[in-house]
Coordinates of C-alpha atoms in Angstrom, one line a residue:
M1 CA 0.0 0.0 0.0
T2 CA 1.1 3.6 -0.7
S3 CA 0.1 6.4 1.5
I4 CA 0.5 10.1 1.0
A5 CA 0.5 12.4 4.0
S6 CA 0.1 16.2 3.5
T7 CA -0.5 19.1 6.0
G8 CA -1.5 16.7 8.7
A9 CA -4.1 14.8 6.6
V10 CA -3.5 11.2 5.5
T11 CA -5.1 9.8 2.4
T12 CA -4.8 6.1 1.6
I13 CA -5.0 5.0 -2.0
G14 CA -4.6 1.7 -3.8
V15 CA -1.8 2.8 -6.3
P16 CA 0.7 5.6 -6.5
P17 CA -0.7 8.8 -8.0
A18 CA -0.6 8.4 -11.8
A19 CA 0.6 11.8 -12.7
T20 CA 0.5 14.2 -9.7
G21 CA 3.3 16.2 -11.3
V22 CA 1.7 16.6 -14.8
I23 CA -0.4 19.7 -15.2
R24 CA -3.5 18.9 -17.2
A25 CA -5.8 21.4 -19.0
G26 CA -7.7 23.3 -16.4
A27 CA -5.8 21.9 -13.4
K28 CA -5.4 24.0 -10.3
T29 CA -2.0 24.7 -9.0
D30 CA -2.7 27.2 -6.3
A31 CA -0.9 26.9 -3.0
D32 CA -4.1 25.8 -1.2
V33 CA -4.4 22.9 -3.6
V34 CA -0.8 21.8 -3.9
P35 CA 0.9 20.7 -0.6
A36 CA 4.1 22.3 0.5
S37 CA 5.7 18.8 1.0
T38 CA 4.8 15.2 0.5
T39 CA 5.7 12.1 2.6
V40 CA 5.5 8.8 0.7
T41 CA 5.6 5.4 2.4
L42 CA 6.2 2.4 0.4
G43 CA 5.0 -1.0 1.7
Q44 CA 3.0 -1.8 4.8
S45 CA 3.4 0.5 7.8
G46 CA 5.8 -0.5 10.5
P47 CA 9.6 -0.7 11.1
N48 CA 10.3 -2.2 7.6
A49 CA 8.4 0.6 5.7
L50 CA 10.5 2.8 3.4
T51 CA 9.5 6.5 3.9
Y52 CA 10.9 9.6 2.3
T53 CA 9.9 13.2 2.1
S54 CA 10.4 15.6 -0.9
Q55 CA 9.2 18.9 -2.2
P56 CA 6.7 18.1 -5.0
A57 CA 8.8 20.0 -7.6
A58 CA 6.5 19.2 -10.5
T59 CA 3.4 20.5 -8.9
A60 CA 5.1 23.5 -7.3
V61 CA 5.7 25.2 -10.7
A62 CA 2.6 26.5 -12.3
G63 CA 2.4 26.2 -16.1
V64 CA 4.9 23.4 -16.4
V65 CA 4.2 19.9 -17.9
W66 CA 6.3 17.1 -16.6
E67 CA 7.2 13.8 -18.2
R68 CA 6.5 11.9 -14.9
D69 CA 6.1 12.4 -11.1
A70 CA 8.8 14.6 -9.7
V71 CA 9.8 12.9 -6.4
D72 CA 13.6 13.0 -6.8
S73 CA 16.4 15.4 -6.4
V74 CA 16.9 15.9 -10.2
S75 CA 13.3 16.9 -10.7
T76 CA 13.5 19.3 -7.7
A77 CA 16.7 20.9 -9.2
I78 CA 14.9 21.4 -12.5
A79 CA 11.8 22.9 -10.7
N80 CA 14.0 25.3 -8.7
A81 CA 15.9 26.5 -11.8
I82 CA 13.5 26.3 -14.8
T83 CA 11.8 29.7 -14.3
A84 CA 15.2 31.6 -14.1
R85 CA 15.5 34.5 -16.6
T86 CA 18.9 33.5 -18.0
A87 CA 20.1 30.3 -19.7
A88 CA 22.8 29.9 -17.1
G89 CA 20.3 30.3 -14.3
R90 CA 18.0 27.7 -15.9
L91 CA 20.8 25.1 -15.5
E92 CA 21.8 26.0 -11.9
G93 CA 22.2 22.8 -9.9
V94 CA 20.7 20.5 -12.5
A95 CA 24.0 19.1 -13.9
S96 CA 25.4 18.4 -10.5
A97 CA 22.1 16.7 -9.4
L98 CA 22.3 14.4 -12.3
L99 CA 25.7 13.0 -11.3
A100 CA 25.1 13.2 -7.5
R101 CA 22.2 10.7 -8.2
F102 CA 24.9 8.1 -8.8
K103 CA 25.7 8.1 -5.1
T104 CA 22.7 5.8 -4.5
D105 CA 21.5 4.8 -8.0
G106 CA 23.3 3.7 -11.1
S107 CA 20.3 2.9 -13.2
N108 CA 18.8 4.7 -16.3
Y109 CA 16.8 7.9 -15.7
S110 CA 14.9 10.5 -17.6
Q111 CA 12.9 13.6 -16.8
S112 CA 11.6 16.6 -18.8
A113 CA 9.6 19.7 -18.1
T114 CA 8.1 22.0 -20.6
F115 CA 6.2 25.3 -20.3
S116 CA 2.4 24.8 -20.9
S117 CA 0.0 27.2 -22.4
G118 CA -2.6 26.2 -19.8
A119 CA -5.7 25.2 -21.7
G120 CA -3.6 24.0 -24.6
A121 CA -1.9 21.3 -22.6
V122 CA -3.2 17.9 -23.6
D123 CA -2.7 14.3 -22.5
G124 CA 0.3 12.7 -24.1
L125 CA 2.4 15.8 -24.4
A126 CA 4.6 14.9 -21.5
E127 CA 5.4 11.5 -23.1
A128 CA 6.6 13.2 -26.3
L129 CA 9.1 15.5 -24.5
P130 CA 12.1 13.2 -24.0
T131 CA 12.6 13.0 -27.8
S132 CA 11.2 16.3 -28.9
L133 CA 12.9 18.7 -26.5
P134 CA 16.6 17.9 -27.0
G135 CA 16.2 18.4 -30.8
Q136 CA 14.7 21.9 -30.1
A137 CA 17.1 22.8 -27.4
E138 CA 19.0 26.1 -27.5
D139 CA 21.7 24.5 -25.4
A140 CA 22.5 20.8 -25.3
Y141 CA 25.2 19.1 -23.1
T142 CA 26.3 15.4 -23.2
L143 CA 28.7 13.9 -20.8
N144 CA 30.1 10.4 -21.7
I145 CA 32.0 8.3 -19.2
T146 CA 33.6 4.9 -19.7
T147 CA 34.6 3.0 -16.6
A148 CA 37.8 0.9 -16.3
S149 CA 35.5 -2.2 -16.4
G150 CA 33.9 -1.1 -19.7
V151 CA 30.6 0.3 -18.5
K152 CA 29.4 3.3 -20.5
V153 CA 27.4 6.2 -19.1
A154 CA 25.8 8.9 -21.2
V155 CA 24.3 11.9 -19.4
T156 CA 22.4 14.4 -21.5
L157 CA 20.9 17.8 -20.6
G158 CA 18.8 19.9 -23.0
N159 CA 17.8 23.5 -22.2
G160 CA 15.5 25.4 -24.6
A161 CA 13.0 28.2 -24.7
D162 CA 10.2 25.6 -24.3
G163 CA 11.6 23.7 -21.3
M164 CA 14.3 21.2 -20.3
A165 CA 15.0 17.5 -20.6
V166 CA 17.6 15.3 -19.0
Q167 CA 18.5 11.7 -19.4
I168 CA 20.9 9.1 -18.0
E169 CA 21.7 6.0 -20.0
V170 CA 23.9 3.1 -18.6
T171 CA 25.0 0.4 -21.1
D172 CA 27.5 -2.5 -21.4
G173 CA 27.1 -3.6 -17.8
E174 CA 26.2 -2.4 -14.4
L175 CA 28.1 0.1 -12.2
N176 CA 29.7 -1.0 -9.0
E177 CA 29.9 1.2 -5.9
S178 CA 33.4 2.5 -6.6
E179 CA 32.3 3.5 -10.2
R180 CA 29.2 5.2 -8.9
N181 CA 31.1 7.2 -6.3
A182 CA 33.7 8.2 -8.9
I183 CA 31.0 9.5 -11.3
A184 CA 29.2 11.3 -8.4
G185 CA 32.6 12.8 -7.5
L186 CA 32.5 14.7 -10.9
S187 CA 29.1 16.4 -10.1
K188 CA 30.7 19.8 -9.2
A189 CA 33.0 19.6 -12.2
F190 CA 30.1 18.9 -14.5
Q191 CA 28.1 21.8 -13.1
D192 CA 31.0 24.2 -13.4
A193 CA 31.6 23.2 -17.0
V194 CA 27.9 23.7 -17.9
D195 CA 27.7 27.0 -16.0
G196 CA 30.8 28.3 -17.8
L197 CA 29.6 27.4 -21.3
A198 CA 26.1 28.8 -20.5
S199 CA 27.6 32.2 -19.4
V200 CA 27.7 35.3 -21.6
P201 CA 30.3 35.4 -22.9
P202 CA 31.1 31.6 -22.6
R203 CA 34.1 30.7 -20.4
M204 CA 36.0 27.5 -20.3
A205 CA 35.7 25.6 -17.0
L206 CA 36.5 22.1 -18.1
A207 CA 39.8 21.2 -16.3
S208 CA 38.1 19.6 -13.3
L209 CA 36.4 17.1 -15.5
A210 CA 39.8 15.6 -16.2
K211 CA 40.6 15.0 -12.5
F212 CA 39.4 11.5 -12.0
D213 CA 40.8 8.2 -10.8
T214 CA 42.0 6.4 -14.0
A215 CA 42.0 3.1 -12.1
V216 CA 38.2 3.4 -11.8
L217 CA 37.2 5.6 -14.8
S218 CA 39.1 5.2 -18.1
S219 CA 37.7 8.3 -20.0
V220 CA 35.5 11.3 -19.7
S221 CA 34.2 13.4 -22.6
M222 CA 31.8 16.3 -22.9
Q223 CA 30.0 17.7 -26.0
A224 CA 28.0 21.0 -25.9
T225 CA 26.2 22.9 -28.5
S226 CA 24.5 26.3 -28.5
T227 CA 21.8 26.9 -31.0
A228 CA 20.0 30.0 -32.2
N229 CA 17.1 30.0 -34.7
G230 CA 17.8 26.4 -35.5
V231 CA 21.5 27.0 -36.4
I232 CA 24.4 25.9 -34.2
N233 CA 26.4 29.0 -33.3
Q234 CA 29.0 27.2 -31.1
S235 CA 30.1 23.6 -30.5
V236 CA 32.5 22.4 -27.8
E237 CA 34.1 18.9 -27.6
F238 CA 36.3 18.0 -24.6
S239 CA 37.8 14.6 -23.8
A240 CA 40.3 13.3 -21.2
D241 CA 41.9 10.0 -20.3
S242 CA 45.1 8.8 -18.6
K243 CA 47.2 10.0 -21.6
Q244 CA 45.7 13.0 -23.2
R245 CA 43.3 16.0 -22.9
S246 CA 41.7 17.6 -26.0
L247 CA 39.4 20.5 -26.6
T248 CA 37.8 21.7 -29.9
I249 CA 35.7 24.8 -30.1
K250 CA 33.9 25.9 -33.3
N251 CA 31.9 29.1 -33.7
A252 CA 31.2 31.7 -36.4
D253 CA 34.6 33.3 -35.7
G254 CA 36.6 30.2 -36.4
V255 CA 38.0 27.0 -34.9
V256 CA 40.1 26.4 -31.9
K257 CA 41.9 23.1 -31.1
V258 CA 44.1 22.2 -28.2
N259 CA 45.6 18.7 -27.5
V260 CA 47.8 18.0 -24.5
D261 CA 49.9 14.8 -24.0
V262 CA 50.0 14.0 -20.2
S263 CA 51.8 10.7 -20.6
K264 CA 55.4 12.1 -20.0
A265 CA 55.2 13.3 -16.4
A266 CA 59.0 13.1 -16.0
L267 CA 59.4 16.0 -18.4
M268 CA 56.9 18.4 -16.6
G269 CA 58.0 21.1 -14.2
N270 CA 56.6 22.0 -10.9
A271 CA 53.4 24.1 -10.6
Q272 CA 55.2 27.4 -10.5
Q273 CA 57.2 26.7 -13.6
R274 CA 54.1 25.4 -15.4
A275 CA 52.1 28.5 -14.5
A276 CA 55.0 30.8 -15.6
A277 CA 55.3 28.9 -18.9
V278 CA 51.6 29.1 -19.7
A279 CA 51.7 32.9 -19.0
D280 CA 54.6 33.2 -21.4
Y281 CA 52.7 31.3 -24.1
L282 CA 49.6 33.5 -23.7
Q283 CA 51.8 36.6 -24.3
Q284 CA 53.3 34.9 -27.3
F285 CA 49.8 34.2 -28.7
E286 CA 48.7 37.8 -28.2
A287 CA 51.8 39.0 -29.9
A288 CA 51.0 36.8 -32.9
R289 CA 47.4 38.0 -33.0
S290 CA 48.6 41.6 -33.0
R291 CA 51.1 40.9 -35.9
G292 CA 48.5 39.1 -38.0
R293 CA 45.5 41.3 -37.0
G294 CA 43.6 38.3 -35.7
D295 CA 40.2 38.5 -34.2
E296 CA 40.4 39.4 -30.5
A297 CA 37.4 37.3 -29.3
L298 CA 38.6 34.2 -31.1
M299 CA 42.1 34.6 -29.7
S300 CA 40.7 35.1 -26.2
T301 CA 38.9 31.7 -26.7
F302 CA 42.1 30.1 -27.8
K303 CA 44.1 31.5 -24.8
D304 CA 41.3 30.3 -22.4
A305 CA 41.3 26.8 -23.9
F306 CA 45.1 26.5 -23.8
A307 CA 45.3 27.7 -20.2
E308 CA 42.4 25.5 -19.1
L309 CA 43.9 22.3 -20.5
H310 CA 47.2 23.0 -18.9
Q311 CA 45.5 23.0 -15.5
S312 CA 44.2 19.5 -15.8
Y313 CA 47.4 17.4 -15.2
E314 CA 49.9 17.0 -12.4
S315 CA 53.5 17.9 -12.9
G316 CA 56.4 15.6 -12.0
A317 CA 57.7 15.3 -8.5
A318 CA 59.5 18.3 -7.2
P319 CA 63.0 18.3 -5.7
S320 CA 63.2 16.9 -2.2
S321 CA 65.3 18.0 0.7
Q322 CA 66.7 14.5 0.8
A323 CA 70.2 14.3 -0.7
P324 CA 70.1 17.8 -2.2
R325 CA 73.1 17.4 -4.5
I326 CA 71.8 14.2 -6.3
V327 CA 68.2 15.5 -6.5
A328 CA 69.4 18.8 -7.9
A329 CA 71.5 17.1 -10.5
G330 CA 68.5 14.8 -11.5
Y331 CA 66.0 17.6 -11.5
T332 CA 68.0 20.3 -13.3
Y333 CA 67.0 19.1 -16.7
R334 CA 63.3 19.9 -16.0
S335 CA 64.2 23.5 -15.3
L336 CA 65.9 23.7 -18.8
L337 CA 62.6 22.5 -20.5
S338 CA 59.4 24.5 -20.9
G339 CA 57.7 23.1 -17.8
V340 CA 54.5 22.2 -19.6
A341 CA 53.3 18.9 -21.1
D342 CA 53.7 18.3 -24.8
F343 CA 50.9 19.7 -26.9
S344 CA 49.6 20.8 -30.2
A345 CA 47.2 23.8 -30.6
S346 CA 45.8 25.9 -33.4
V347 CA 43.4 28.7 -34.0
S348 CA 42.0 29.3 -37.5
Q349 CA 39.9 32.3 -38.2
T350 CA 37.0 32.3 -40.6
M351 CA 38.2 33.8 -43.9
D352 CA 36.7 37.1 -44.9
A353 CA 36.7 38.5 -48.4
S354 CA 36.5 42.1 -47.2
N355 CA 37.4 43.7 -50.5
P356 CA 34.5 43.3 -53.0
Y357 CA 36.6 44.9 -55.7
K358 CA 39.2 42.1 -55.3
P359 CA 37.5 39.1 -53.7
G360 CA 40.7 37.0 -54.0
E361 CA 42.3 39.2 -51.3
V362 CA 41.0 37.5 -48.2
D363 CA 41.6 38.5 -44.6
Q364 CA 42.6 35.4 -42.7
F365 CA 44.5 34.4 -39.6
T366 CA 45.9 30.9 -38.7
Y367 CA 48.2 30.2 -35.9
Q368 CA 49.7 26.8 -35.0
V369 CA 51.9 26.0 -32.0
S370 CA 53.2 22.7 -30.7
Q371 CA 55.7 21.1 -28.4
S372 CA 57.2 17.6 -28.7
S373 CA 59.7 15.8 -26.5
S374 CA 61.7 12.6 -26.5
V375 CA 63.7 10.8 -23.8
S376 CA 66.5 8.3 -24.0
G377 CA 69.0 6.7 -21.5
R378 CA 68.6 6.2 -17.8
P379 CA 67.5 8.8 -15.2
L380 CA 70.3 10.2 -13.1
F381 CA 73.0 8.4 -15.3
D382 CA 73.1 8.9 -19.0
L383 CA 69.7 10.6 -19.5
G384 CA 69.1 12.4 -22.9
V385 CA 66.2 14.7 -23.5
K386 CA 65.2 16.6 -26.7
Q387 CA 62.4 19.1 -26.8
E388 CA 61.2 21.2 -29.7
Q389 CA 58.7 24.0 -29.8
R390 CA 57.2 25.2 -33.1
A391 CA 55.0 28.2 -33.9
N392 CA 53.6 29.0 -37.4
L393 CA 51.7 32.1 -38.3
A394 CA 49.9 32.6 -41.6
A395 CA 47.9 35.8 -42.0
S396 CA 46.7 38.4 -44.5
F397 CA 44.8 41.6 -43.9
H398 CA 44.0 45.1 -45.3
T399 CA 44.8 48.4 -43.7
A400 CA 44.3 52.0 -44.6
L401 CA 47.3 53.8 -46.1
T402 CA 47.7 55.9 -42.9
P403 CA 46.4 55.5 -39.4
Q404 CA 44.4 58.7 -39.8
Q405 CA 42.5 57.4 -42.9
K406 CA 39.4 55.1 -42.7
L407 CA 39.4 51.9 -44.6
D408 CA 36.1 51.6 -46.6
L409 CA 36.5 49.2 -49.4
S410 CA 33.8 48.8 -52.0
N411 CA 33.3 48.1 -55.7
D412 CA 34.1 51.7 -56.4
K413 CA 37.7 52.0 -57.7
D414 CA 38.1 55.2 -55.9
S415 CA 37.8 53.3 -52.6
Q416 CA 40.7 51.1 -53.4
N417 CA 43.4 52.9 -51.4
Y418 CA 44.9 50.5 -48.9
K419 CA 47.8 48.2 -48.0
F420 CA 47.5 44.5 -48.2
Y421 CA 49.8 42.4 -45.9
Q422 CA 50.6 38.7 -46.3
I423 CA 52.7 37.1 -43.5
K424 CA 54.2 33.7 -43.0
D425 CA 56.3 33.3 -39.9
E426 CA 57.8 30.1 -38.5
V427 CA 59.8 29.9 -35.2
I428 CA 61.5 26.8 -33.9
S429 CA 63.2 26.3 -30.6
Q430 CA 65.2 23.1 -29.9
T431 CA 66.6 22.1 -26.5
G432 CA 69.1 19.3 -26.1
I433 CA 70.2 17.9 -22.8
R434 CA 72.7 15.1 -22.1
Y435 CA 73.9 13.6 -18.8
E436 CA 77.1 11.5 -18.3
Q437 CA 77.3 9.3 -15.2
G438 CA 74.7 11.4 -13.4
F439 CA 76.1 14.8 -14.2
L440 CA 74.9 17.3 -16.7
A441 CA 77.3 17.3 -19.6
E442 CA 75.5 19.2 -22.3
A443 CA 72.6 21.6 -22.5
T444 CA 72.0 23.7 -25.6
L445 CA 69.2 25.8 -27.0
T446 CA 68.9 26.5 -30.8
H447 CA 66.5 29.2 -31.9
S448 CA 65.6 29.7 -35.6
R449 CA 63.1 32.0 -37.4
N450 CA 61.9 32.1 -41.0
L451 CA 59.8 35.1 -41.7
S452 CA 58.3 36.3 -45.0
M453 CA 56.2 39.4 -45.2
R454 CA 54.8 40.9 -48.4
V455 CA 53.2 44.4 -48.4
Q456 CA 51.4 45.8 -51.4
T457 CA 50.3 49.4 -51.5
Y458 CA 47.3 50.3 -53.7
V459 CA 46.0 53.6 -54.8
K460 CA 42.8 53.6 -56.8
G461 CA 43.2 49.9 -57.4
E462 CA 46.7 50.1 -58.8
V463 CA 49.8 48.7 -57.1
I464 CA 52.2 51.6 -56.5
E465 CA 54.6 49.9 -54.2
E466 CA 55.5 46.3 -53.3
A467 CA 57.9 45.2 -50.5
L468 CA 59.1 41.7 -49.6
I469 CA 60.7 41.5 -46.1
P470 CA 62.5 38.2 -45.4
V471 CA 64.1 37.2 -42.1
L472 CA 66.1 34.1 -41.8
E473 CA 68.1 33.6 -38.6
T474 CA 69.5 30.9 -36.3
K475 CA 71.3 31.1 -33.0
T476 CA 72.5 28.6 -30.5
R477 CA 72.9 29.2 -26.7
D478 CA 75.0 27.1 -24.3
L479 CA 72.7 26.7 -21.3
L480 CA 75.4 25.3 -19.0
S481 CA 76.5 28.9 -18.1
L482 CA 73.0 29.5 -16.9
V483 CA 73.1 26.3 -14.8
R484 CA 76.3 27.4 -13.2
A485 CA 75.0 30.8 -12.5
A486 CA 71.9 29.3 -10.8
D487 CA 74.3 28.0 -8.1
L488 CA 72.3 24.8 -7.6
E489 CA 74.9 23.1 -5.4
P490 CA 74.0 23.7 -1.7
T491 CA 76.2 25.9 0.3
E492 CA 77.4 25.1 3.8
A493 CA 74.5 27.2 5.2
E494 CA 72.0 25.4 3.0
R495 CA 73.4 22.0 4.2
L496 CA 72.7 23.0 7.7
Q497 CA 69.2 23.9 6.8
R498 CA 68.6 20.3 5.8
R499 CA 67.4 20.0 9.4
D500 CA 64.5 22.1 8.3
P501 CA 63.1 20.3 5.2
A502 CA 60.5 22.9 4.4
A503 CA 63.2 25.7 4.2
A504 CA 65.5 23.5 2.2
D505 CA 62.8 22.6 -0.3
A506 CA 61.7 26.2 -0.7
M507 CA 65.3 27.4 -1.3
L508 CA 66.0 24.6 -3.8
L509 CA 62.7 25.2 -5.7
G510 CA 63.4 28.9 -5.8
K511 CA 66.7 28.3 -7.5
H512 CA 65.2 26.0 -10.0
L513 CA 62.4 28.3 -10.8
A514 CA 64.9 31.2 -11.3
L515 CA 66.8 28.9 -13.7
A516 CA 63.7 28.0 -15.6
R517 CA 62.8 31.7 -16.0
A518 CA 66.2 32.5 -17.3
V519 CA 66.0 29.8 -19.9
A520 CA 62.5 30.9 -20.9
R521 CA 63.8 34.4 -21.6
E522 CA 66.4 32.9 -23.9
R523 CA 63.6 31.1 -25.9
Q524 CA 61.6 34.3 -26.2
D525 CA 64.6 36.4 -27.6

């Protein structure tokens, strides 16, 4: 028997309420009709009865049609958020509630709520929502998780002008308790990711989705689309496993791609070195955008994506106060490298034929940057490391003849007064490190640049001047002098401080960070 108790009155019925959360045509939803809370008892009364109390979310929101009775935390979260005025507000707490559900339940689930026109609501509408709403959604999010045992979990969330729909689908097996807890542990990360993408302007908050126990979960991925008037205006794809992180963003401005290889922890620096290296890269990206007149919003997205993915992995172990000389010798090579994991990243701006008189002259901006590393030999003995960074810029753009003039290109020949720039710029940095019997024997940095810039000056559609500016240069720097200047060997005073491990660690880390910054400046020159 199922009993429902409300405001002190107890009503006994033979079966659960068929659709207390579905608003039918002409149904009353006033406060004096809908109870403030509901207590549901399953089974016979007594010590073995299962009783729980929940806010009747479905019936608490007037003008909303529900797929089914709302007697769970996900439905309550939807009811609390669905009437918010912003897209981000409509999603508040819903994504986290979906994953938090796995704490106690690893089965399939679905719920949907759509705004009703009152008298226009008819029976059967709620049943159609799970398939109709996601297709109409203005924002759609899908989280895919694969466990180490092979179970697949798909969590979907659709948020549109007409309402919201959510679904959980578990396939290829059943989740055990450890897997359920690991998935539930990502609830805040999922909510942060959804909130960030729903913000105006969107922001990347995906790094925490990559922080999971790879012994329990093998991979996590998320796809998100934002749609306006039936057309996707932005799509985001993120994935992470034990070896890589990747992020692809597509919108009207262009395409951003970032891939990070996290499989070589022995080459990564400590947190401070990594943060400093990321900051250097962001400055490098902005300088490239300025040279190539790239779109500011697209470059901002690129920088956010790059910084976000370099937050989602742990660096290698930092030096220890134990045996400072040997640790310093073994750790020094990391300070000569970039400090970040290997990666490939690109930003490609949508081409724009801004000159109707000469449509073949397109404004475009493409920037590619990467890092790759290789290791040979034995750590602390005959270790060899090679690391290469590449940056390629390809851009073309129009400018007015002088900063004081306004560029206003049209089919009129008299408007054809401008400069047209075409830039190809490739920069390569190569670091080579070699140890002999545990001591640093060689450390070099080779920096090369190949720049080609063509500038054509037009007056009334005719070329009056053309300049080709080539730059081809290569320089090599011996980094051993920087290592010696870093004074990594502990002094007598520092040896005495070994009695204070924290002080010794801080001093050693400070020296390594100073060395890393000195090498980074050499790469930027």
